[in-house]
Amino acid sequence: MTEAPPVVRRPLVVANWKMYLARSESVRAARTTRSFLARVAGRSVDVVLCPSFPALVGVQEALAGSRLAVGAQDLHAEERGPYTGDVAAAQLAGLARYVILGHSERRRHHGETDELVAAKVRRALRHGLRPIVCVGESAEERDAGETVARLRTSVAAVFHGVPGLSLAHCAVAYEPLWAISVGPGSPSPQPAPEDAAHLLGLARAVLAGRLGRRYAEHLRCLYGGSVDAQTVTAFVREPGVDGVLVGAASITPGGLAAVVHAVRLCRS
Ligand code: PGA
């Protein structure tokens, strides 16, 4: 029997703008980013801009006809209902292509659990949205030597009920809580790139064990936490690391473009 050719996963750079930008700033940043990345985005690297909900429409319009994609930062697990302030997957479909789910800031400030994140992942997929699912240990878990156990448990839980075929539309982001920046210009210490790659390999292996290797090979594995143009290369150079989730360093078009170009150079 001949071996199947290795799966080629296109690198992915996700800009998580969190709550950093005003609506008008988001639209302006999207326009400028578009012009900076016209030749690169969607060809050698997939680039996703994730603004706050009120800026989604404006950013979508700013990116229309380009190969840059729009992502949301969250959605509600239920289809519809009495959930004041929440946003449904159906309301995002057609507006966003991707959605960040299970970010540690949602887990910390809104009490989200792996089980809830799993329900959100399934809801997103049902509406054709591509989930970017965040996992990662706290500093206390790291110090207690629980990083691997935490990662295994989280990955198994957040992808519970996801069919193998859907993994090609998903990404998992390893974001240790202690590595996430405190804000623009305030990066935190990062894990060694080989450690991040090892943990992402474990994440893929967990899903290969549950859903089948041929499906898990299509999952894109990202690192996130204080990534910028200086630090990105060391991570995406690691085998099995398919891209990055960037917060603070992504809110300026120049900062984001520098990260995307570094990823492209590394992969060409
Ligand atoms: P950071 O954020 O790049 O500002 O550390 C990453 C994230 O929280 O997704």
PDB file of N, CA and C in Angstrom, residues 1-2 19 27 68 76 80 96 128 134-135 153 155 172 182 201 204 223 225 244 263 267:
ATOM      1  N   MET A   1       0.837  -1.193   0.000  1.00  0.00           N
ATOM      2  CA  MET A   1       0.000   0.000   0.000  1.00  0.00           C
ATOM      3  C   MET A   1       0.882   1.257   0.000  1.00  0.00           C
ATOM      4  N   THR A   2       0.553   2.222  -0.828  1.00  0.00           N
ATOM      5  CA  THR A   2       1.371   3.442  -0.841  1.00  0.00           C
ATOM      6  C   THR A   2       0.899   4.383   0.276  1.00  0.00           C
ATOM      7  N   MET A  19     -10.703  44.092  23.219  1.00  0.00           N
ATOM      8  CA  MET A  19     -11.541  45.293  23.362  1.00  0.00           C
ATOM      9  C   MET A  19     -10.656  46.523  23.260  1.00  0.00           C
ATOM     10  N   VAL A  27     -12.148  49.712  11.796  1.00  0.00           N
ATOM     11  CA  VAL A  27     -12.375  49.784  10.351  1.00  0.00           C
ATOM     12  C   VAL A  27     -11.135  50.347   9.658  1.00  0.00           C
ATOM     13  N   LEU A  68      -8.637  38.571   2.964  1.00  0.00           N
ATOM     14  CA  LEU A  68      -8.574  38.546   4.420  1.00  0.00           C
ATOM     15  C   LEU A  68      -9.948  38.144   4.955  1.00  0.00           C
ATOM     16  N   HIS A  76     -22.741  32.593  21.520  1.00  0.00           N
ATOM     17  CA  HIS A  76     -23.493  31.878  22.546  1.00  0.00           C
ATOM     18  C   HIS A  76     -23.711  30.436  22.113  1.00  0.00           C
ATOM     19  N   ARG A  80     -30.933  30.286  20.031  1.00  0.00           N
ATOM     20  CA  ARG A  80     -31.577  31.584  20.251  1.00  0.00           C
ATOM     21  C   ARG A  80     -32.208  31.567  21.637  1.00  0.00           C
ATOM     22  N   ALA A  96     -19.102  36.756   9.763  1.00  0.00           N
ATOM     23  CA  ALA A  96     -17.773  36.277  10.147  1.00  0.00           C
ATOM     24  C   ALA A  96     -17.573  34.893   9.555  1.00  0.00           C
ATOM     25  N   GLY A 128     -21.565  26.853   9.984  1.00  0.00           N
ATOM     26  CA  GLY A 128     -20.533  27.079   8.973  1.00  0.00           C
ATOM     27  C   GLY A 128     -19.422  28.012   9.416  1.00  0.00           C
ATOM     28  N   CYS A 134      -9.326  27.939  22.063  1.00  0.00           N
ATOM     29  CA  CYS A 134      -8.154  28.206  22.900  1.00  0.00           C
ATOM     30  C   CYS A 134      -8.096  27.262  24.100  1.00  0.00           C
ATOM     31  N   VAL A 135      -6.901  26.768  24.350  1.00  0.00           N
ATOM     32  CA  VAL A 135      -6.641  25.953  25.536  1.00  0.00           C
ATOM     33  C   VAL A 135      -5.302  26.410  26.118  1.00  0.00           C
ATOM     34  N   THR A 153      -6.914  17.039  28.876  1.00  0.00           N
ATOM     35  CA  THR A 153      -8.307  17.079  29.323  1.00  0.00           C
ATOM     36  C   THR A 153      -9.091  18.123  28.527  1.00  0.00           C
ATOM     37  N   VAL A 155      -8.435  19.508  25.586  1.00  0.00           N
ATOM     38  CA  VAL A 155      -8.599  19.237  24.144  1.00  0.00           C
ATOM     39  C   VAL A 155      -9.677  18.179  23.934  1.00  0.00           C
ATOM     40  N   VAL A 172      -6.832  24.837  16.803  1.00  0.00           N
ATOM     41  CA  VAL A 172      -6.678  24.872  18.260  1.00  0.00           C
ATOM     42  C   VAL A 172      -5.510  25.799  18.543  1.00  0.00           C
ATOM     43  N   VAL A 182      -0.163  41.706  28.955  1.00  0.00           N
ATOM     44  CA  VAL A 182      -1.059  42.505  29.796  1.00  0.00           C
ATOM     45  C   VAL A 182      -1.667  43.630  28.963  1.00  0.00           C
ATOM     46  N   GLY A 201       1.559  19.201  19.502  1.00  0.00           N
ATOM     47  CA  GLY A 201       1.629  17.836  18.976  1.00  0.00           C
ATOM     48  C   GLY A 201       0.766  16.893  19.811  1.00  0.00           C
ATOM     49  N   ARG A 204      -2.858  17.387  18.941  1.00  0.00           N
ATOM     50  CA  ARG A 204      -3.194  16.687  17.693  1.00  0.00           C
ATOM     51  C   ARG A 204      -3.296  15.171  17.945  1.00  0.00           C
ATOM     52  N   TYR A 223       0.030  28.794  18.103  1.00  0.00           N
ATOM     53  CA  TYR A 223       0.509  29.240  19.407  1.00  0.00           C
ATOM     54  C   TYR A 223       0.026  30.673  19.624  1.00  0.00           C
ATOM     55  N   GLY A 225       0.228  34.052  22.687  1.00  0.00           N
ATOM     56  CA  GLY A 225       0.734  34.586  23.941  1.00  0.00           C
ATOM     57  C   GLY A 225       1.945  35.448  23.692  1.00  0.00           C
ATOM     58  N   VAL A 244      -0.254  31.506  14.359  1.00  0.00           N
ATOM     59  CA  VAL A 244      -0.290  32.189  15.658  1.00  0.00           C
ATOM     60  C   VAL A 244      -1.596  32.954  15.857  1.00  0.00           C
ATOM     61  N   VAL A 263       5.799  34.977   9.111  1.00  0.00           N
ATOM     62  CA  VAL A 263       5.248  33.621   8.950  1.00  0.00           C
ATOM     63  C   VAL A 263       5.458  33.157   7.509  1.00  0.00           C
ATOM     64  N   ARG A 267       7.782  29.960   5.964  1.00  0.00           N
ATOM     65  CA  ARG A 267       7.137  28.831   5.313  1.00  0.00           C
ATOM     66  C   ARG A 267       7.444  28.706   3.829  1.00  0.00           C
TER      67      ARG A 267
END
